[in-house]
Amino acid sequence: MTKAEIQTFRALYEKELFDNIVPFWEKYSLDRERGGYLTCIERDGRIFDHDKFIWMQGRELWAFSKLYNTVRHEPQWLEAAHLGAQFLRKFGRAPNGDWYFALDRDGRPLVQPYNIFSDCFCAAAFMEYSKASGKEWARDMAIQGYRRIQERKAHPKGIWTKQISENRPIRAMAMPMMQLWLAGEFQGAISDAEREHIIDESLDQILRLHLDRERHAVFERVYPDGSHPDCMEGRLLTPGHALETLWLVLNTAEQRGDRAMIDDVAPVMLWVAERGWDEQFGGFLYYQDYEGFPTEKLESSMKLWWVHVEALMAFLLAYRLTGEEVYESWFRKVHDWTWTHFPDHKDGEWFGYLNRRGEIELTLKGGKWKGFFHIPRALMNCSQWFAEMEKSSLEVK
Amino acid sequence: MTKAEIQTFRALYEKELFDNIVPFWEKYSLDRERGGYLTCIERDGRIFDHDKFIWMQGRELWAFSKLYNTVRHEPQWLEAAHLGAQFLRKFGRAPNGDWYFALDRDGRPLVQPYNIFSDCFCAAAFMEYSKASGKEWARDMAIQGYRRIQERKAHPKGIWTKQISENRPIRAMAMPMMQLWLAGEFQGAISDAEREHIIDESLDQILRLHLDRERHAVFERVYPDGSHPDCMEGRLLTPGHALETLWLVLNTAEQRGDRAMIDDVAPVMLWVAERGWDEQFGGFLYYQDYEGFPTEKLESSMKLWWVHVEALMAFLLAYRLTGEEVYESWFRKVHDWTWTHFPDHKDGEWFGYLNRRGEIELTLKGGKWKGFFHIPRALMNCSQWFAEMEKSSLEVK
């Protein structure tokens, strides 16, 4: 990329973030009446469900706090963060401190705290919010949450576990991926030794078990010895999840100055991308079976917004760290498909759920699983990486 | 329909059942090596997963037993039933007698007995099998299972319940629908008084709560007072499920000789059909939101085999019972779409999962949720109803 191109990309990503994405959520999502966020938002801004899903509440609190902390001290972002933090603090937790999965608009719990990722998003959110607000109690809540996640992670669903793991001791990639993200978010809040331990443990599970060097694939679920049960869940591939995990690994490797890991892991993105890209209609498939059998997911061939913004981060970071043209080329390919298919130039924000052909399948801008998180995180990270590329290309010349 | 047309339809439905569907499952599904049934079957017959999902095991045992009991005493159908019955009897139940959700190929449990519909399908299956085999223990198991369902039905997921029903006391249509089916299957095995009570209770919930006469819709989930929470789950419509429930209601009304109920309920099918039919591409949508908002189901616009065969039963039964042309016309419309989209003339059986355009989305013939049940049940019922129509049209003329 030339310096001019990098500047153009950065300008585009920043403009999208500040002129399209952030204003949409500021306009429609803040529940000033009852607190917290409304996240089920139709294409034109109408709220179609007032339930408050904790993943979405935590993620939005994280994103507003992050904008405040890393972009600029915009008072309305802090005020938006207060809104979520106060609601979550007051209503989000069960008596034992674990986070519910869903509340109604007024904060009454609707779904039990069976899902540890509610706790993960809230821990990261309160950590970020504590930096924005300076509130000590928020930092305490975050650290307490983090500790509880470590206690629960071996049996994340607790009494709600339906899988009988003695007979199929399968491990999912979601937990080590999340731990890697949390380790980054908790820098300075937990000891370096503890942080390094969590990172090592996560990298070990990802690189030794999920990443299969013989078969050139990243498996979603594996046995503790790295083998794969020959069944639907054992053969499941999730290109978006794999690419998200891989950029988190590269990011960690960069922070550690581990050049060998960067050179080792970046090419793995190409295995995922080549297999996951839909040659017929473009875009990445949501799910695939390693052997090409049907998956158990009816939505396998859909094209999702988060998959594509995670892919953008993956290839841009790989390009920035290696300078290799193959990553630049994938970045441009994903960029073009993403920018021509997801943004809604009429009503703002992005569509999230396209069918295989790239046509809009669900018209929502926000829902039970799409909130104010993946797009702002990707646009913030990419903008920052573009900025660093501008500087280093200056230095090189 | 003329008598000749009825005969042609009956011949077609019987031929499909006996020359296409049944042979496919006899050929690929029977696990003579380890017992039970293999139900994850690729388009060409290859088995792509050997796990044994109890819904699928119970349903297949039911279907082979039903064929044996109602069509003819074909020894290989009884043998196929033995295979499933012995496997289920030996491995299917947890120590407390409740049915697991999934086992591995050898019968080791993989998923806890959290799902009461496993128990429902097994109860019906062993009842039907007891008639085929004459085994007293099978009848005892069936009745015991039936009693346990009655105990559990108020809290069907038991300790695995994640919904907090105090704050949203929602009721689902699946339970009364299933009870109505079971009441039919257990005729003669439980007392008439008990049976009538279950039927009354189920009809009351369906007709008073789920069926909304003001809004001309059948809601999947309702409050105990028949009102609807204004959220995604409260607005959810499932055309296939509604039509399945409605033909079970009509069937019950016919058995009771309740002409008023037939005349009252048959037109409800038209509300469902008119709203659920996809004018653009044909076929019934899988899910809809009453207000036209996005549902939380990514697969909402897909066209599923079971939805269409349930619709065939609904309209044929309504036509047979009322003689009204509007039901005949819907039957023909659904018949034409179904017959041109689902059957696989190359490798046999039917595809199950089409996209909105009616193109094959998942190539499987059997999977975690598609087994040997909806198609044979529909083809058997429709054939029988055609036969009755032939007779009565003779009488009329």
Short mmCIF file of C-alpha atoms in Angstrom, two decimals, chain B residues 76-336:
data_model
loop_
_atom_site.label_atom_id
_atom_site.label_comp_id
_atom_site.label_asym_id
_atom_site.label_seq_id
_atom_site.Cartn_x
_atom_site.Cartn_y
_atom_site.Cartn_z
CA GLN B 76 -38.37 -56.51 7.96
CA TRP B 77 -40.25 -53.56 9.45
CA LEU B 78 -40.66 -55.46 12.68
CA GLU B 79 -36.99 -56.37 12.62
CA ALA B 80 -36.08 -52.71 12.06
CA ALA B 81 -38.28 -51.83 15.02
CA HIS B 82 -36.58 -54.46 17.22
CA LEU B 83 -33.22 -52.88 16.41
CA GLY B 84 -34.28 -49.49 17.72
CA ALA B 85 -36.31 -50.79 20.66
CA GLN B 86 -33.50 -52.93 22.03
CA PHE B 87 -30.93 -50.16 21.69
CA LEU B 88 -33.19 -47.57 23.31
CA ARG B 89 -34.26 -49.91 26.10
CA LYS B 90 -30.64 -50.73 26.92
CA PHE B 91 -28.98 -47.32 26.60
CA GLY B 92 -31.56 -44.56 26.26
CA ARG B 93 -32.52 -43.79 29.82
CA ALA B 94 -30.75 -42.03 32.68
CA PRO B 95 -30.78 -43.76 36.08
CA ASN B 96 -34.00 -41.92 37.02
CA GLY B 97 -35.76 -43.23 33.91
CA ASP B 98 -35.79 -39.98 31.93
CA TRP B 99 -34.55 -40.17 28.36
CA TYR B 100 -31.18 -38.76 27.41
CA PHE B 101 -31.07 -36.34 24.50
CA ALA B 102 -28.15 -37.95 22.65
CA LEU B 103 -25.94 -41.03 22.83
CA ASP B 104 -22.85 -41.95 20.91
CA ARG B 105 -22.93 -44.82 18.43
CA ASP B 106 -22.29 -47.38 21.18
CA GLY B 107 -24.95 -45.96 23.48
CA ARG B 108 -22.82 -43.90 25.85
CA PRO B 109 -24.78 -40.79 26.89
CA LEU B 110 -23.59 -37.50 25.44
CA VAL B 111 -26.37 -35.09 26.42
CA GLN B 112 -28.39 -35.08 29.64
CA PRO B 113 -32.14 -35.77 29.71
CA TYR B 114 -33.11 -32.11 29.64
CA ASN B 115 -35.59 -32.40 26.79
CA ILE B 116 -39.05 -33.80 27.53
CA PHE B 117 -39.77 -34.38 23.84
CA SER B 118 -37.23 -37.19 23.87
CA ASP B 119 -39.54 -38.83 26.40
CA CYS B 120 -42.63 -38.06 24.33
CA PHE B 121 -41.27 -39.65 21.16
CA CYS B 122 -40.04 -42.69 23.08
CA ALA B 123 -43.35 -43.14 24.89
CA ALA B 124 -45.27 -43.09 21.60
CA ALA B 125 -42.63 -45.32 20.01
CA PHE B 126 -42.77 -48.02 22.67
CA MET B 127 -46.56 -47.95 22.69
CA GLU B 128 -46.61 -48.55 18.94
CA TYR B 129 -43.82 -51.11 19.21
CA SER B 130 -45.66 -53.00 21.93
CA LYS B 131 -48.56 -53.45 19.51
CA ALA B 132 -46.23 -54.64 16.77
CA SER B 133 -44.16 -56.97 18.92
CA GLY B 134 -46.73 -58.00 21.52
CA LYS B 135 -44.13 -57.29 24.21
CA GLU B 136 -45.65 -56.46 27.57
CA TRP B 137 -42.47 -54.78 28.81
CA ALA B 138 -42.64 -52.34 25.90
CA ARG B 139 -46.18 -51.40 26.83
CA ASP B 140 -45.13 -50.96 30.46
CA MET B 141 -42.22 -48.75 29.42
CA ALA B 142 -44.55 -46.67 27.27
CA ILE B 143 -47.09 -46.16 30.03
CA GLN B 144 -44.41 -45.45 32.60
CA GLY B 145 -42.94 -42.88 30.21
CA TYR B 146 -46.34 -41.34 29.68
CA ARG B 147 -46.88 -40.97 33.44
CA ARG B 148 -43.48 -39.39 33.89
CA ILE B 149 -44.24 -36.86 31.14
CA GLN B 150 -47.35 -35.82 33.04
CA GLU B 151 -45.26 -35.31 36.18
CA ARG B 152 -42.60 -33.29 34.35
CA LYS B 153 -44.67 -31.27 31.93
CA ALA B 154 -45.10 -28.21 34.15
CA HIS B 155 -41.30 -27.88 34.39
CA PRO B 156 -40.17 -29.83 31.36
CA LYS B 157 -36.48 -28.88 31.48
CA GLY B 158 -36.16 -29.47 35.23
CA ILE B 159 -32.78 -28.51 36.65
CA TRP B 160 -31.63 -27.43 33.18
CA THR B 161 -34.21 -24.63 32.98
CA LYS B 162 -32.59 -21.33 32.08
CA GLN B 163 -35.71 -19.20 31.65
CA ILE B 164 -36.88 -17.42 34.80
CA SER B 165 -40.58 -17.95 34.42
CA GLU B 166 -41.62 -15.82 37.41
CA ASN B 167 -40.69 -12.78 35.38
CA ARG B 168 -42.03 -13.96 32.04
CA PRO B 169 -44.46 -16.83 32.50
CA ILE B 170 -44.55 -17.78 28.85
CA ARG B 171 -46.17 -20.98 27.62
CA ALA B 172 -45.15 -22.74 24.43
CA MET B 173 -47.53 -24.44 22.00
CA ALA B 174 -45.27 -27.47 21.61
CA MET B 175 -46.43 -29.13 24.83
CA PRO B 176 -50.21 -29.11 24.24
CA MET B 177 -49.63 -30.09 20.62
CA MET B 178 -47.54 -33.03 21.73
CA GLN B 179 -50.11 -34.00 24.34
CA LEU B 180 -52.80 -34.05 21.69
CA TRP B 181 -50.71 -36.40 19.56
CA LEU B 182 -49.87 -38.61 22.55
CA ALA B 183 -53.54 -38.80 23.55
CA GLY B 184 -54.22 -40.28 20.13
CA GLU B 185 -51.32 -42.69 20.36
CA PHE B 186 -52.32 -43.87 23.86
CA GLN B 187 -55.93 -44.64 23.03
CA GLY B 188 -56.79 -47.84 24.88
CA ALA B 189 -53.64 -47.72 27.00
CA ILE B 190 -54.82 -45.07 29.42
CA SER B 191 -58.34 -44.65 30.73
CA ASP B 192 -60.82 -42.75 28.58
CA ALA B 193 -61.40 -40.31 31.42
CA GLU B 194 -57.69 -39.51 31.67
CA ARG B 195 -57.41 -39.23 27.92
CA GLU B 196 -60.37 -36.89 27.67
CA HIS B 197 -58.92 -34.74 30.41
CA ILE B 198 -55.58 -34.38 28.63
CA ILE B 199 -57.34 -33.60 25.36
CA ASP B 200 -59.55 -30.97 26.99
CA GLU B 201 -56.60 -29.36 28.70
CA SER B 202 -54.59 -29.26 25.47
CA LEU B 203 -57.44 -27.98 23.34
CA ASP B 204 -58.15 -25.32 25.91
CA GLN B 205 -54.57 -24.03 25.85
CA ILE B 206 -54.38 -24.11 22.06
CA LEU B 207 -57.78 -22.65 21.24
CA ARG B 208 -58.07 -20.16 24.07
CA LEU B 209 -54.46 -18.97 24.39
CA HIS B 210 -52.41 -19.60 21.24
CA LEU B 211 -55.14 -18.98 18.73
CA ASP B 212 -55.79 -15.24 18.62
CA ARG B 213 -59.17 -14.56 17.06
CA GLU B 214 -58.76 -10.81 17.05
CA ARG B 215 -55.46 -10.80 15.30
CA HIS B 216 -56.09 -13.86 13.13
CA ALA B 217 -52.86 -15.56 14.10
CA VAL B 218 -51.61 -18.60 15.99
CA PHE B 219 -48.88 -17.55 18.40
CA GLU B 220 -46.11 -19.91 19.38
CA ARG B 221 -45.67 -18.51 22.90
CA VAL B 222 -48.26 -16.80 25.07
CA TYR B 223 -48.94 -15.68 28.62
CA PRO B 224 -51.32 -17.80 30.73
CA ASP B 225 -54.03 -15.19 30.19
CA GLY B 226 -53.67 -15.35 26.40
CA SER B 227 -51.96 -11.99 26.11
CA HIS B 228 -48.69 -11.61 24.28
CA PRO B 229 -45.50 -9.99 25.50
CA ASP B 230 -44.40 -7.49 22.88
CA CYS B 231 -40.98 -8.99 22.24
CA MET B 232 -39.42 -11.34 19.72
CA GLU B 233 -40.58 -14.50 21.46
CA GLY B 234 -44.06 -13.13 22.11
CA ARG B 235 -44.59 -12.22 18.45
CA LEU B 236 -43.15 -15.42 16.99
CA LEU B 237 -45.23 -17.27 14.39
CA THR B 238 -44.26 -20.70 13.05
CA PRO B 239 -46.57 -21.59 10.17
CA GLY B 240 -45.54 -25.26 10.04
CA HIS B 241 -46.04 -25.74 13.72
CA ALA B 242 -49.39 -23.97 13.67
CA LEU B 243 -50.64 -26.14 10.78
CA GLU B 244 -49.39 -29.29 12.51
CA THR B 245 -51.25 -28.31 15.67
CA LEU B 246 -54.39 -27.47 13.72
CA TRP B 247 -54.61 -30.81 11.91
CA LEU B 248 -54.17 -32.56 15.25
CA VAL B 249 -57.07 -30.47 16.57
CA LEU B 250 -59.21 -31.35 13.55
CA ASN B 251 -58.30 -34.99 13.91
CA THR B 252 -59.36 -34.91 17.56
CA ALA B 253 -62.57 -33.09 16.69
CA GLU B 254 -63.37 -35.72 14.09
CA GLN B 255 -62.81 -38.53 16.57
CA ARG B 256 -65.11 -36.78 19.04
CA GLY B 257 -67.65 -36.09 16.31
CA ASP B 258 -67.40 -32.39 17.16
CA ARG B 259 -68.62 -30.76 13.95
CA ALA B 260 -68.73 -27.30 15.55
CA MET B 261 -65.04 -27.48 16.38
CA ILE B 262 -64.20 -28.61 12.84
CA ASP B 263 -66.09 -25.68 11.36
CA ASP B 264 -64.52 -23.31 13.86
CA VAL B 265 -60.92 -24.43 13.52
CA ALA B 266 -60.50 -25.26 9.83
CA PRO B 267 -60.66 -21.59 8.77
CA VAL B 268 -57.81 -20.80 11.16
CA MET B 269 -55.57 -22.74 8.77
CA LEU B 270 -56.28 -20.06 6.20
CA TRP B 271 -55.03 -17.27 8.46
CA VAL B 272 -51.79 -19.19 8.91
CA ALA B 273 -51.46 -20.13 5.26
CA GLU B 274 -52.17 -16.71 3.83
CA ARG B 275 -49.69 -15.06 6.12
CA GLY B 276 -47.07 -17.80 5.96
CA TRP B 277 -46.96 -18.42 2.22
CA ASP B 278 -44.09 -16.77 0.39
CA GLU B 279 -45.72 -15.00 -2.56
CA GLN B 280 -42.38 -14.29 -4.16
CA PHE B 281 -40.79 -17.74 -4.27
CA GLY B 282 -43.55 -20.05 -3.09
CA GLY B 283 -43.51 -22.36 -0.12
CA PHE B 284 -44.10 -21.62 3.56
CA LEU B 285 -41.65 -19.54 5.56
CA TYR B 286 -40.17 -21.22 8.59
CA TYR B 287 -40.62 -18.35 11.08
CA GLN B 288 -42.33 -14.98 11.01
CA ASP B 289 -42.76 -12.04 13.35
CA TYR B 290 -46.36 -10.96 13.78
CA GLU B 291 -45.45 -7.31 13.28
CA GLY B 292 -43.08 -8.06 10.41
CA PHE B 293 -39.94 -7.33 12.44
CA PRO B 294 -36.91 -9.58 12.11
CA THR B 295 -37.19 -12.76 14.17
CA GLU B 296 -34.29 -14.01 16.23
CA LYS B 297 -34.04 -17.06 13.96
CA LEU B 298 -31.45 -16.71 11.20
CA GLU B 299 -33.16 -19.50 9.24
CA SER B 300 -36.57 -17.78 9.16
CA SER B 301 -36.94 -17.63 5.39
CA MET B 302 -35.88 -21.22 4.74
CA LYS B 303 -38.29 -23.77 3.33
CA LEU B 304 -38.34 -26.98 5.36
CA TRP B 305 -39.67 -30.37 4.37
CA TRP B 306 -41.62 -30.97 7.60
CA VAL B 307 -43.45 -27.68 7.37
CA HIS B 308 -44.76 -28.66 3.96
CA VAL B 309 -45.83 -32.19 4.78
CA GLU B 310 -47.62 -30.97 7.90
CA ALA B 311 -49.37 -28.41 5.68
CA LEU B 312 -50.39 -31.19 3.27
CA MET B 313 -52.01 -33.08 6.12
CA ALA B 314 -53.71 -29.94 7.42
CA PHE B 315 -55.37 -28.99 4.14
CA LEU B 316 -56.23 -32.50 3.05
CA LEU B 317 -57.89 -33.24 6.37
CA ALA B 318 -59.75 -29.92 6.32
CA TYR B 319 -60.94 -30.67 2.81
CA ARG B 320 -62.00 -34.20 3.68
CA LEU B 321 -63.93 -33.00 6.72
CA THR B 322 -65.58 -29.91 5.25
CA GLY B 323 -65.63 -30.55 1.50
CA GLU B 324 -64.82 -26.88 1.00
CA GLU B 325 -62.99 -25.92 -2.13
CA VAL B 326 -60.63 -23.46 -0.42
CA TYR B 327 -58.87 -26.30 1.41
CA GLU B 328 -58.64 -28.40 -1.72
CA SER B 329 -57.07 -25.47 -3.48
CA TRP B 330 -54.49 -24.95 -0.71
CA PHE B 331 -53.78 -28.67 -0.70
CA ARG B 332 -53.06 -28.61 -4.43
CA LYS B 333 -50.88 -25.53 -4.13
CA VAL B 334 -48.78 -27.02 -1.32
CA HIS B 335 -48.71 -30.39 -3.05
CA ASP B 336 -47.34 -28.89 -6.26
#
